[in-house]
Amino acid sequence: MSPAPPDQGRRRMQMADIARLAGVSASTVSRALSGSPLIPEATRNRITELASSLNYRVNVGAANLRRKDVHTVGVIILGDSMQSISDPFLLSILGTVADTLDERGMSLLLSRLKEGQPHQLPAFVESGQVAGLIVIGQLTWHEHLNRLAAQRMPMAVWGACLPDAMYPVVGGDNEQGGYLATRHLVERGCRRIAFFGDTTHPEAGLRYRGYVRALTEAGIEEDPRLLQSFLFGDVRIRQTIDEWLALDLDFDSIFASSDVTAISIMGALKERGIDVPGQVRIVGYDDIALAEHVHPSLTSIRQPTETAGKALVELLFESIAGLPQRSITLPAQLIERESSR
């Protein structure tokens, strides 16, 4: 029988295979690869070299869980964004993740990584600090996350369900959400609909795609002047509104790719004597708790954060157990309130 192709061999390689080839037990392989002094140095080196030659990588998270040494999950907020950890949407997901982990007897280690620190992601697991990772956001890290998934790093990611993602993802139906928000404005007679959101961001980019689809369906030509490519949490909103008013730019509505942005826009318009929704209708995204309590209350696309947090923990534990990778797309729902009526 001819040997399996290299890629297939790497996918099927298990600790038992290393043990068989090395002529030792699986527990000896496990101890050797973890650097245990119980295994003679010569044997450790031989097993390590064999595992390396076969591109075998220890699933540290699963090993730690089996030994019950680690009862902590790392929750990592990616830092190349202006979105604060105190953002209400992030806090809502983090709260559910923490509660779900607590129900399983696990605790949470929260950290934020700055741009240019991707190497620190696997270090959390490989150092034994945590059993696995829940990563919030993708941003510019998508390819790095794919590489970690290929190395069997136990993790689950909140973000856009991109077609080439090799890692488990939980995310909303962002394109459909963008479409529902924009169609809602179109159905209320709006024709000059602005979009606030960074189109290079995986989630906001899909929301923008839905925005364009709704405009095209309605026969409305997109005006590039009404596109404001801001990251979540950007503070330049009032400056943009001032510039639009100075240019006498015509706009009758705004779709903002986050509620925090939408509420900032509403405040900027109110300060300048522009009535919402009388003169400008607004739709946000996320449906944070504050959306219902601002005045006027904010129409938004709801993302079910409780479901999202539980799903992230579920996919992480599947990843730790070595089960096949899968993704979960959560439905988008329009919640209509005063800001767009």
Coordinates of C-alpha atoms in Angstrom, one line a residue, residues 7-329:
D7 CA -1.0 16.5 4.1
Q8 CA -3.3 13.6 4.9
G9 CA -0.6 12.1 7.1
R10 CA -0.4 15.3 9.2
R11 CA -4.1 15.4 9.6
R12 CA -4.4 11.8 10.8
M13 CA -1.3 11.8 13.0
Q14 CA -2.1 11.1 16.6
M15 CA -0.1 10.6 19.8
A16 CA -0.7 6.9 19.5
D17 CA 1.0 6.9 16.1
I18 CA 4.1 8.6 17.6
A19 CA 4.1 6.1 20.4
R20 CA 3.9 3.1 17.9
L21 CA 6.7 4.5 15.8
A22 CA 8.9 5.3 18.8
G23 CA 8.2 1.9 20.5
V24 CA 6.9 3.4 23.7
S25 CA 3.5 4.1 25.4
A26 CA 1.3 7.0 24.6
S27 CA 1.8 8.3 28.2
T28 CA 5.5 8.2 27.6
V29 CA 5.1 10.3 24.5
S30 CA 2.8 12.7 26.4
R31 CA 5.4 13.2 29.1
A32 CA 8.3 13.5 26.8
L33 CA 6.7 16.2 24.7
S34 CA 5.7 18.1 27.8
G35 CA 9.4 18.0 28.9
S36 CA 8.8 15.8 31.9
P37 CA 12.0 14.9 33.8
L38 CA 10.5 11.5 34.4
I39 CA 11.6 10.5 30.9
P40 CA 15.3 10.1 30.2
E41 CA 16.8 12.9 28.2
A42 CA 17.8 10.6 25.3
T43 CA 14.3 9.3 25.0
R44 CA 12.8 12.8 25.2
N45 CA 15.0 14.0 22.5
R46 CA 14.3 11.0 20.3
I47 CA 10.5 11.4 20.7
T48 CA 10.7 15.2 20.2
E49 CA 12.7 14.8 17.0
L50 CA 10.3 12.2 15.6
A51 CA 7.3 14.3 16.4
S52 CA 8.9 17.3 14.8
S53 CA 9.8 15.3 11.6
L54 CA 6.2 14.3 11.3
N55 CA 4.9 17.8 11.9
Y56 CA 3.0 16.6 15.0
R57 CA 1.9 19.3 17.4
V58 CA 0.7 18.6 20.9
N59 CA -2.9 19.7 21.7
V60 CA -1.8 21.4 24.9
G61 CA -5.3 22.5 25.8
A62 CA -6.7 19.0 25.6
A63 CA -3.8 17.5 27.5
N64 CA -4.2 20.0 30.3
L65 CA -7.9 19.4 30.5
R66 CA -7.3 15.6 30.7
R67 CA -4.8 16.2 33.6
K68 CA -7.2 18.7 35.1
D69 CA -4.2 21.0 35.6
V70 CA -5.8 24.1 33.9
H71 CA -9.2 25.4 34.6
T72 CA -8.8 28.8 32.8
V73 CA -9.8 29.9 29.3
G74 CA -8.1 32.9 27.7
V75 CA -10.4 35.6 26.3
I76 CA -8.3 37.8 23.9
I77 CA -9.5 41.1 22.6
L78 CA -7.5 42.0 19.4
G79 CA -6.1 45.4 19.8
D80 CA -5.7 46.9 16.3
S81 CA -9.1 48.6 16.6
M82 CA -10.4 51.7 18.4
Q83 CA -13.1 49.5 20.1
S84 CA -12.7 49.7 23.8
I85 CA -13.1 46.7 26.1
S86 CA -15.7 48.8 27.9
D87 CA -17.8 48.8 24.7
P88 CA -21.3 47.7 25.8
F89 CA -21.5 45.0 23.0
L90 CA -18.2 43.5 24.0
L91 CA -19.2 43.5 27.7
S92 CA -22.4 41.7 26.9
I93 CA -20.6 38.9 25.2
L94 CA -17.9 38.7 27.8
G95 CA -20.5 38.5 30.6
T96 CA -22.2 35.5 28.9
V97 CA -18.8 33.8 28.3
A98 CA -17.8 34.2 31.9
D99 CA -21.2 32.9 33.2
T100 CA -21.0 29.9 30.8
L101 CA -17.4 29.1 31.8
D102 CA -18.4 29.3 35.5
E103 CA -21.1 26.8 34.9
R104 CA -18.5 24.4 33.6
G105 CA -16.1 25.0 36.5
M106 CA -13.8 27.2 34.5
S107 CA -12.5 30.7 35.0
L108 CA -11.6 33.5 32.5
L109 CA -8.3 35.3 31.9
L110 CA -8.9 38.5 29.9
S111 CA -6.2 40.1 27.9
R112 CA -5.8 42.5 25.0
L113 CA -3.1 42.1 22.3
K114 CA -1.8 45.1 20.4
E115 CA -1.1 45.2 16.7
G116 CA 2.1 43.3 15.9
Q117 CA 1.8 40.8 18.8
P118 CA 0.3 37.7 17.0
H119 CA 3.0 35.5 18.4
Q120 CA 1.6 35.9 21.9
L121 CA -1.6 34.1 21.0
P122 CA -0.2 30.6 21.0
A123 CA 2.0 31.4 24.0
F124 CA -1.0 31.6 26.3
V125 CA -1.8 28.0 25.6
E126 CA 1.7 26.6 25.1
S127 CA 2.8 28.1 28.5
G128 CA 0.0 26.2 30.2
Q129 CA -1.7 29.4 31.4
V130 CA -5.0 28.5 29.7
A131 CA -6.6 25.5 28.2
G132 CA -7.7 27.3 25.1
L133 CA -8.6 30.7 23.6
I134 CA -11.7 32.7 22.8
V135 CA -10.6 35.4 20.4
I136 CA -12.9 38.5 20.0
G137 CA -12.6 39.9 16.4
Q138 CA -10.4 39.1 13.4
L139 CA -9.3 42.4 12.0
T140 CA -6.0 41.9 10.3
W141 CA -5.3 38.6 12.1
H142 CA -7.4 36.3 9.9
E143 CA -4.4 34.6 8.2
H144 CA -2.6 34.2 11.4
L145 CA -5.7 32.6 13.0
N146 CA -5.8 30.2 10.0
R147 CA -2.1 29.2 10.6
L148 CA -2.9 28.5 14.3
A149 CA -5.9 26.4 13.4
A150 CA -3.7 24.4 11.0
Q151 CA -1.4 23.7 14.1
R152 CA -4.4 22.6 16.0
M153 CA -4.5 25.4 18.5
P154 CA -7.7 25.1 20.6
M155 CA -9.7 28.2 20.1
A156 CA -13.0 29.8 19.0
V157 CA -13.4 33.2 17.4
W158 CA -16.1 35.8 17.4
G159 CA -16.2 37.6 14.1
A160 CA -17.3 37.2 10.5
C161 CA -17.9 33.7 9.2
L162 CA -15.4 34.1 6.3
P163 CA -15.5 31.3 3.6
D164 CA -11.8 30.4 4.0
A165 CA -11.7 30.3 7.8
M166 CA -10.1 27.2 9.1
Y167 CA -10.9 28.1 12.7
P168 CA -14.3 27.8 14.6
V169 CA -16.2 31.0 14.3
V170 CA -19.4 32.4 15.9
G171 CA -20.8 35.5 14.2
G172 CA -23.9 37.3 13.1
D173 CA -25.3 37.3 9.6
N174 CA -23.6 40.6 8.9
E175 CA -24.5 41.0 5.2
Q176 CA -28.2 40.2 5.9
G177 CA -28.1 42.7 8.8
G178 CA -26.7 45.4 6.6
Y179 CA -29.4 44.7 4.0
L180 CA -32.2 44.7 6.6
A181 CA -31.1 48.1 8.0
T182 CA -30.8 49.7 4.7
R183 CA -34.0 48.3 3.2
H184 CA -35.8 49.6 6.3
L185 CA -34.6 53.1 5.5
V186 CA -35.5 52.7 1.9
E187 CA -39.0 51.6 2.8
R188 CA -39.5 54.8 4.8
G189 CA -38.7 56.9 1.7
C190 CA -35.0 57.5 2.3
R191 CA -32.8 57.9 -0.8
R192 CA -29.7 59.6 0.5
I193 CA -28.5 56.9 2.9
A194 CA -25.0 57.3 4.5
F195 CA -22.9 54.4 5.8
F196 CA -20.6 54.7 8.8
G197 CA -18.2 51.8 9.1
D198 CA -14.8 50.5 8.2
T199 CA -15.3 48.5 5.0
T200 CA -12.0 46.7 5.5
H201 CA -13.1 45.3 8.8
P202 CA -14.5 41.7 8.3
E203 CA -17.8 42.3 10.0
A204 CA -18.4 45.9 9.0
G205 CA -17.3 45.1 5.4
L206 CA -20.1 42.5 5.2
R207 CA -22.6 45.0 6.6
Y208 CA -21.5 47.4 3.9
R209 CA -22.1 44.7 1.3
G210 CA -25.7 44.3 2.5
Y211 CA -26.1 48.1 2.4
V212 CA -25.0 48.1 -1.3
R213 CA -27.3 45.2 -2.1
A214 CA -30.3 47.0 -0.7
L215 CA -29.5 50.2 -2.5
T216 CA -29.0 48.3 -5.8
E217 CA -32.3 46.5 -5.3
A218 CA -34.1 49.8 -4.8
G219 CA -32.4 51.4 -7.9
I220 CA -30.5 53.9 -5.8
E221 CA -27.0 54.9 -6.9
E222 CA -24.4 54.8 -4.2
D223 CA -22.8 58.2 -3.4
P224 CA -19.2 57.7 -2.3
R225 CA -19.3 61.0 -0.4
L226 CA -21.8 59.3 2.0
L227 CA -19.4 56.5 2.9
Q228 CA -17.4 57.1 6.1
S229 CA -15.0 54.3 6.7
F230 CA -14.5 54.6 10.5
L231 CA -13.3 51.9 12.9
F232 CA -15.6 51.0 15.8
G233 CA -15.3 53.7 18.5
D234 CA -13.8 56.4 16.2
V235 CA -14.1 59.9 17.8
R236 CA -14.2 61.9 14.5
I237 CA -18.0 61.7 14.0
R238 CA -18.8 65.2 15.0
Q239 CA -16.1 66.5 12.7
T240 CA -17.6 64.6 9.8
I241 CA -21.1 65.9 10.5
D242 CA -19.7 69.5 10.6
E243 CA -17.9 68.9 7.3
W244 CA -21.1 67.6 5.7
L245 CA -23.1 70.6 6.9
A246 CA -20.4 73.0 5.7
L247 CA -20.5 71.4 2.3
D248 CA -24.3 71.4 2.3
L249 CA -24.2 67.7 1.6
D250 CA -27.6 66.1 1.1
F251 CA -28.4 63.1 3.3
D252 CA -31.7 62.0 4.8
S253 CA -30.6 58.9 6.8
I254 CA -27.6 57.1 8.2
F255 CA -26.8 53.4 8.7
A256 CA -24.1 53.1 11.4
S257 CA -22.3 49.8 11.7
S258 CA -22.4 49.9 15.5
D259 CA -24.9 51.4 18.1
V260 CA -22.1 53.3 19.8
T261 CA -21.4 55.1 16.5
A262 CA -25.1 55.6 15.9
I263 CA -25.7 57.2 19.3
S264 CA -22.7 59.5 18.8
I265 CA -24.2 60.6 15.5
M266 CA -27.5 61.3 17.0
G267 CA -25.9 63.4 19.7
A268 CA -23.9 65.3 17.0
L269 CA -27.0 66.0 14.9
K270 CA -29.0 67.1 18.0
E271 CA -26.2 69.6 19.0
R272 CA -26.5 71.1 15.5
G273 CA -30.2 71.5 15.6
I274 CA -31.0 68.6 13.3
D275 CA -34.1 66.6 14.3
V276 CA -33.9 62.8 14.4
P277 CA -35.9 61.2 12.9
G278 CA -37.8 64.3 11.5
Q279 CA -34.9 65.3 9.3
V280 CA -32.5 62.4 9.4
R281 CA -33.4 58.8 10.2
I282 CA -30.8 56.6 12.0
V283 CA -30.3 52.8 12.2
G284 CA -27.5 51.2 14.3
Y285 CA -26.1 47.7 14.8
D286 CA -25.8 45.4 17.8
D287 CA -28.9 46.5 19.8
I288 CA -27.0 47.2 23.0
A289 CA -29.2 47.9 26.1
L290 CA -28.7 51.6 25.8
A291 CA -30.3 51.7 22.3
E292 CA -33.8 51.4 23.9
H293 CA -33.2 54.1 26.5
V294 CA -31.6 57.0 24.5
H295 CA -33.9 59.7 23.1
P296 CA -35.1 59.1 20.5
S297 CA -34.7 55.3 21.1
L298 CA -32.5 53.7 18.4
T299 CA -33.6 51.3 15.7
S300 CA -30.9 48.6 15.5
I301 CA -29.9 45.2 14.2
R302 CA -30.0 42.8 17.1
Q303 CA -27.1 40.4 17.7
P304 CA -28.0 37.8 20.3
T305 CA -25.0 38.1 22.6
E306 CA -26.3 35.5 25.1
T307 CA -26.5 32.9 22.4
A308 CA -23.1 34.1 21.0
G309 CA -21.3 33.7 24.3
K310 CA -22.6 30.2 24.9
A311 CA -21.8 29.2 21.4
L312 CA -18.2 30.4 21.7
V313 CA -17.7 28.3 24.8
E314 CA -19.3 25.3 23.1
L315 CA -17.0 25.6 20.0
L316 CA -13.9 26.1 22.1
F317 CA -14.6 22.9 24.1
E318 CA -15.2 21.0 20.8
S319 CA -11.8 22.4 19.6
I320 CA -10.1 21.3 22.8
A321 CA -11.5 17.8 22.3
G322 CA -10.2 17.6 18.8
L323 CA -13.6 17.5 17.1
P324 CA -14.0 18.8 13.5
Q325 CA -14.1 22.5 13.2
R326 CA -17.5 24.2 12.5
S327 CA -18.9 27.7 12.5
I328 CA -22.2 29.1 13.8
T329 CA -24.0 32.0 12.0

